[in-house]
Structure formats: structure tokens, C-alpha cells
Coordinates of C-alpha atoms and ligand atoms in Angstrom, one line a residue:
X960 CA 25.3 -61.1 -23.2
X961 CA 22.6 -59.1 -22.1
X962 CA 23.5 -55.9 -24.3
X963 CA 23.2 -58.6 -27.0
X964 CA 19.6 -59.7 -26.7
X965 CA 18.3 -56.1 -25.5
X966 CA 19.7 -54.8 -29.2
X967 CA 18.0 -58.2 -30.7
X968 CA 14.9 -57.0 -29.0
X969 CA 15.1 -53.9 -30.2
X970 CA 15.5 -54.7 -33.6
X971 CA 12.3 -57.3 -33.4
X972 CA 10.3 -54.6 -31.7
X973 CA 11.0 -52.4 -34.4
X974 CA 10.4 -55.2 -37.1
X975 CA 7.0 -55.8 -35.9
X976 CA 5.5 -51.9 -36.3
X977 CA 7.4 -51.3 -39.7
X978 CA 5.4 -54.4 -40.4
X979 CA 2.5 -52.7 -39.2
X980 CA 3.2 -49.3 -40.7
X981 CA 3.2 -50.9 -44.5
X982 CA -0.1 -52.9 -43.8
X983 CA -1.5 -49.0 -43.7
X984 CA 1.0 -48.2 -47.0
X985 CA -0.6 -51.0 -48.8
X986 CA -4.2 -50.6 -47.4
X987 CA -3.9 -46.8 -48.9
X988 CA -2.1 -47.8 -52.3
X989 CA 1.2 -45.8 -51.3
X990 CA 4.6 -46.2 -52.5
X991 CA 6.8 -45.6 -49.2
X992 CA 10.4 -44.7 -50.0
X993 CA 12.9 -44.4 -47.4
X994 CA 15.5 -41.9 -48.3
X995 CA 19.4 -42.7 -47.1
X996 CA 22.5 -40.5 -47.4
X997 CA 25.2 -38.4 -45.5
X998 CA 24.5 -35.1 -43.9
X999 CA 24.4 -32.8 -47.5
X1000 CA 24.1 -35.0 -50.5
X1001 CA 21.4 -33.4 -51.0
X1002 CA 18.1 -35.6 -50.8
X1003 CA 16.0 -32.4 -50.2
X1004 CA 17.1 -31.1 -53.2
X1005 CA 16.3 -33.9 -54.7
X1006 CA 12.8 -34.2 -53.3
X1007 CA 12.0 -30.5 -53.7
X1008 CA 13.0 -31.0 -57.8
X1009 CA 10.8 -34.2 -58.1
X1010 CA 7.7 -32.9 -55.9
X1011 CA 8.1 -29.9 -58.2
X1012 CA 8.0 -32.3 -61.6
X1013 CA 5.3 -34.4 -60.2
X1014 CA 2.7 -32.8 -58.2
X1015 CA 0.7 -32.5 -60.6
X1016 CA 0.3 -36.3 -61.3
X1017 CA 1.0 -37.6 -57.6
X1018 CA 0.0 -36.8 -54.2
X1019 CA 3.0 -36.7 -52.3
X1020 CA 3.7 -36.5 -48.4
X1021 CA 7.1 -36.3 -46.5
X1022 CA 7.8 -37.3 -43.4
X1023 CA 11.6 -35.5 -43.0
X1024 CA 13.6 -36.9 -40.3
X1025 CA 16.7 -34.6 -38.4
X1026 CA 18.2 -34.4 -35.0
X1027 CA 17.2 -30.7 -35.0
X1028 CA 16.0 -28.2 -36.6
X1029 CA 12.9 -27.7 -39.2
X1030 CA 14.9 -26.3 -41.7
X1031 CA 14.0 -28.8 -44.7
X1032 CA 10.5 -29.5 -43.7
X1033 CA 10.3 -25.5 -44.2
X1034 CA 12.0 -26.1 -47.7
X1035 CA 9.0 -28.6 -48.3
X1036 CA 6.1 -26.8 -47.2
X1037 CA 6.3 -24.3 -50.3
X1038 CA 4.7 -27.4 -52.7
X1039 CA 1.5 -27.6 -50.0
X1040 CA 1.8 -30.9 -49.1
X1041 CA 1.4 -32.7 -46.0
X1042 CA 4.9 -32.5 -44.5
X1043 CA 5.9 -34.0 -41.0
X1044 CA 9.5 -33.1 -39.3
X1045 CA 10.8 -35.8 -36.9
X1046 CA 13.6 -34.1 -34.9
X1047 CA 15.1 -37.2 -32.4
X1048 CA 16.4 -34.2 -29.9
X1049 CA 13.4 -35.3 -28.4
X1050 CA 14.3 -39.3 -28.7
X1051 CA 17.6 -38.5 -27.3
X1052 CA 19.2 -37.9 -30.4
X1053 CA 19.3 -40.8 -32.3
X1054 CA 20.8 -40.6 -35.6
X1055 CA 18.3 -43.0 -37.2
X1056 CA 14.8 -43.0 -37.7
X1057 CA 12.6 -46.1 -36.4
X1058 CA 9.8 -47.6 -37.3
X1059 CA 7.9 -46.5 -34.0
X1060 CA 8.6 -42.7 -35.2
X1061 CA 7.6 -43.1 -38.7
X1062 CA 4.9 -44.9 -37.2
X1063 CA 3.7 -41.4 -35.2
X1064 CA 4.0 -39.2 -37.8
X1065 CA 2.0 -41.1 -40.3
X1066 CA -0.5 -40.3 -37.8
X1067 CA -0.8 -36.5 -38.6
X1068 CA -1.5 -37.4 -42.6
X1069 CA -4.4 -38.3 -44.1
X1070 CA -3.3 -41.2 -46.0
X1071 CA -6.0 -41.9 -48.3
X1072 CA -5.0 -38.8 -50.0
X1073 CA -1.4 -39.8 -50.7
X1074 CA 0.0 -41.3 -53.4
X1075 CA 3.7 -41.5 -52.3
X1076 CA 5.3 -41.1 -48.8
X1077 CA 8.7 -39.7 -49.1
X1078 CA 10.6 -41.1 -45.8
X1079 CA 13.9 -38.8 -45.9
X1080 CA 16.2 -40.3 -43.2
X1081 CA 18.7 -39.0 -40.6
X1082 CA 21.9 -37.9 -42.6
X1083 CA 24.0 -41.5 -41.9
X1084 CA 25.1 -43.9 -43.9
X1085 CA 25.2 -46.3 -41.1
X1086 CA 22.0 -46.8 -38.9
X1087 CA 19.5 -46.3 -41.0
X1088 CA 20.1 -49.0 -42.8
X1089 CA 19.6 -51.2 -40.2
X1090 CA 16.3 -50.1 -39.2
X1091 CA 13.2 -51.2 -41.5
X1092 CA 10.2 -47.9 -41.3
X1093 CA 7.9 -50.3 -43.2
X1094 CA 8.9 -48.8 -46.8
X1095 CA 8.9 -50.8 -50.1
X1096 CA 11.7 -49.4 -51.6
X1097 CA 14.9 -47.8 -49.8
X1098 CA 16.4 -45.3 -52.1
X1099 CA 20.1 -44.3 -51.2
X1100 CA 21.7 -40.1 -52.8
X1101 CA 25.1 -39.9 -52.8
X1102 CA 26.8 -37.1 -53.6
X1103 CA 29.7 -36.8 -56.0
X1104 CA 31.8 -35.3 -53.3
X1105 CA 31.7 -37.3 -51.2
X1106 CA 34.6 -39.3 -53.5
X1107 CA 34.8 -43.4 -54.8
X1108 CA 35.2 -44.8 -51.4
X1109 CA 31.8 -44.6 -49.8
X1110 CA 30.3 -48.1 -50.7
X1111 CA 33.2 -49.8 -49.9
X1112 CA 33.6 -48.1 -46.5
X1113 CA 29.7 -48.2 -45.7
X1114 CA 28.5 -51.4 -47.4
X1115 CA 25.7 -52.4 -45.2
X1116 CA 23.4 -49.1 -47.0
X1117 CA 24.3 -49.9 -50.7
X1118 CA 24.5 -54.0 -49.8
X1119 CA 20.2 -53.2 -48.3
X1120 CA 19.1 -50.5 -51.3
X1121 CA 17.0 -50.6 -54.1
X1122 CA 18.7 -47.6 -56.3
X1123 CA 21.3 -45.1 -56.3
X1124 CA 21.1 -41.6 -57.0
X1125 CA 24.8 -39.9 -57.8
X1126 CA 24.1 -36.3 -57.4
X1127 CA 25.6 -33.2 -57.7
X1128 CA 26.8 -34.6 -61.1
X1129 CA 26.9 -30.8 -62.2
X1130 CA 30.5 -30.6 -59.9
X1131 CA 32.0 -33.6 -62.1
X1132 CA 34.5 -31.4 -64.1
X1133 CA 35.5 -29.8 -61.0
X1134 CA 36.3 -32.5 -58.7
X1135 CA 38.3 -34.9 -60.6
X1136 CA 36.4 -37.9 -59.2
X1137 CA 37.0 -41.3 -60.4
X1138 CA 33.1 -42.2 -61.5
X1139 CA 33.9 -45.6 -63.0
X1140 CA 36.0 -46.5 -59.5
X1141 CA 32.4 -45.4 -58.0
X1142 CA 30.3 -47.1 -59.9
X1143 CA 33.1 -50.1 -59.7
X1144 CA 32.9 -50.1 -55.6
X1145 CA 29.4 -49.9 -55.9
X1146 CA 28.8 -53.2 -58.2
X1147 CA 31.7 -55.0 -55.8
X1148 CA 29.2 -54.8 -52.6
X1149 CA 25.9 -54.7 -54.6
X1150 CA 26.1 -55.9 -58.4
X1151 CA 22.2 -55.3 -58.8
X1152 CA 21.7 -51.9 -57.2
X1153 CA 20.8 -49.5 -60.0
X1154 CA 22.5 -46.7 -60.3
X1155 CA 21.3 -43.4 -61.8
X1156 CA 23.9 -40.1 -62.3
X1157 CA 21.5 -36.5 -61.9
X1158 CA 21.8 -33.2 -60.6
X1159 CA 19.0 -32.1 -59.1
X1160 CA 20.5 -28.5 -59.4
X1161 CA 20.6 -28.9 -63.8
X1162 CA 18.0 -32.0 -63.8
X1163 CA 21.0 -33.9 -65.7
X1164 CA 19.4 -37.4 -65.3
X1165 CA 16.1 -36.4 -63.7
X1166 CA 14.5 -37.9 -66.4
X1167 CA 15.3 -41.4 -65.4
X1168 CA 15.1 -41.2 -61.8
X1169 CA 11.5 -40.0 -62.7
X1170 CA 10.6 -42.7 -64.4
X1171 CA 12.0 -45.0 -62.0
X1172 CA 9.4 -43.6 -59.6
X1173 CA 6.6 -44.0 -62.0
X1174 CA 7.7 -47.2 -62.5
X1175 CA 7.8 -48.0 -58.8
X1176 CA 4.5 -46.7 -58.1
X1177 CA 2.8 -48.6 -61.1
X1178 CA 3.5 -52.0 -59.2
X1179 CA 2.2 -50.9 -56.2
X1180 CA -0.7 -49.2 -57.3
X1181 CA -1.9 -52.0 -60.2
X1182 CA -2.6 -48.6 -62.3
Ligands
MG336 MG1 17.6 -32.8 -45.8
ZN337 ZN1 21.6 -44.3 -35.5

């Protein structure tokens, strides 16, 4: 009973500062995305191809959330843009990231300068979609690899997202994957999630995810 409420808390604790974190999103007229996959589908190739397309037209930040290691935020720091790395070694671990984290290392950007705040997750398919960082849009990569079954085995993350990103499209020929049985599980547990094929390693597709982005920023911005 008691494990119960303390995990209620929790959750309501959490609510309450992701609240808090996009009142300062919306008061700096940034698009916060919050970036969801397994360990390797390969969101920070993904973010490296689209800071490289963009950064001339948006400010971007990233705040890159891992266990350990800086390894990606070192990837990122190339484009000279304010990067944060969250490892949770130091939060014991946890393969999430909260809203009270998020909420810290918004701290060491200066926001008025941003245009959109890359969130790029723990590598889970499982947690992080139950913990709200105070983002508008939660974006989830899969990668084709990982084969048709994911969103029916993990349907909490596609059931809470706002778009999906098959990547690694490049490896289609190789792997023999079933991409309508994909894109079939995926409509079963979220018929409105969009769905967009790409490789960030031949940009098949880039096109549309970037427009999705331009798209998403418009609304927030009023611009
Ligand atoms: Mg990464
Ligand atoms: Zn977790």
C-alpha cells in the first residue's frame, strides 16, 4: 500500500516541475522535444544530421541524458552549441530522465538564445515514457533492427508520442524486416502517431522529418 502512494507521489512531484520547466520553454519561445528510443537507434545520429541541416536557421541546445559516460554530448559539442550531459550514475542510476534533472540542467543554458531544446532520453523504451520533462512534443527513433515487434511489446512509448522516426532505413535490403507489419503494430496501439521512414546515415527521409520540425516550431513560436 504504501509503495503505492510513495510511486503516486513521485509521479505528482515530478508533474509539478515539468510543469514548471515548460512555463520557462514557453516564456523563451522554445520548442522542447523529448527524444525516446532503445540503447543504439541512433537518436544522436539523428540529432547530429539535423543540428548540422539547421543551424543555420535555429538555435539549438541539447540536454543528452546517459547512465555514464559523455560520449554523445562530445559528439554534439562539434556544432558549438550549448550541450548539457546528464549521467544518473550520480542519481543512482536511473534509467529515465525526470523532470527535476532536466529541470537542473536547463539551468546551465542561456535560454533566451535557444530556439529548440533537444531532450535526448535514457536509451529505454519503458520509463521514460512515463515521466513528463515539461516538453511539447515527445518524439520516439526506432531503429529498423530492432524488428516489427517493438510497439506491440512496448506500447506505453508509441501509445504517449507525437511521431516516429524509422531509422537506419539504409539496412532495409539487408534485414528482411516486415515494414508494413511495423507500421501495422504501430497504427494497432497508436493509429494517429505519424510515422516517418529516414536514415540519418543517407538522409533518405530527412526531408520530412525536417519539416515536421519547422512545422512544430512555427506553432510555438507564432512566426
Ligand atoms: Mg545517444
Ligand atoms: Zn527508468
Amino acid at each position: 500500500m504504501r509503495k503505492i502512494t510513495m510511486l503516486t507521489d513521485l509521479l505528482e512531484a515530478n508533474d509539478v516541475i515539468a510543469m514548471e520547466n515548460r512555463k520557462v520553454f514557453d516564456r523563451n519561445r522554445i520548442l522542447a522535444l523529448n527524444l525516446m528510443s532503445s540503447p543504439g537507434a541512433g537518436k544522436t545520429t539523428v540529432l547530429e544530421k539535423t543540428i548540422d541541416k539547421l543551424g543555420k536557421r535555429f538555435h539549438f541546445a541539447v540536454i543528452e541524458g546517459d547512465v555514464a559516460t559523455s560520449n554523445d554530448a562530445k559528439r554534439l559539442a562539434k556544432y558549438k552549441i550549448p550541450v548539457v550531459q546528464i549521467t544518473t550514475e550520480t542519481f543512482g542510476g536511473a534509467c529515465h530522465l525526470d523532470a527535476n534533472m532536466v529541470q537542473r540542467a536547463m539551468q546551465k543554458i542561456d535560454l533566451s538564445k535557444v530556439d529548440i531544446l533537444f531532450i535526448e532520453n535514457i536509451g529505454n523504451l519503458i520509463c521514460p515514457a512515463e515521466f513528463d520533462l515539461g516538453e511539447h512534443k515527445k518524439v520516439i527513433v526506432l531503429s529498423l533492427t530492432e524488428g516489427e515487434d517493438k510497439p506491440s511489446k512496448y506500447p506505453v512509448v508509441f501509445r504517449n508520442s507525437d511521431l516516429l522516426l524509422v531509422n537506419k532505413m539504409d539496412l532495409w535490403s539487408y534485414l528482411g524486416i516486415n515494414l508494413n507489419l511495423l507500421l501495422r503494430n504501430t497504427k494497432k496501439i497508436n493509429p494517429k502517431l505519424p510515422i516517418i521512414k529516414l536514415s540519418a546515415k543517407t538522409e533518405e527521409g530527412f526531408k520530412s522529418w525536417l519539416e515536421w520540425l519547422r512545422k512544430q516550431y512555427q506553432k510555438k513560436s507564432g512566426s
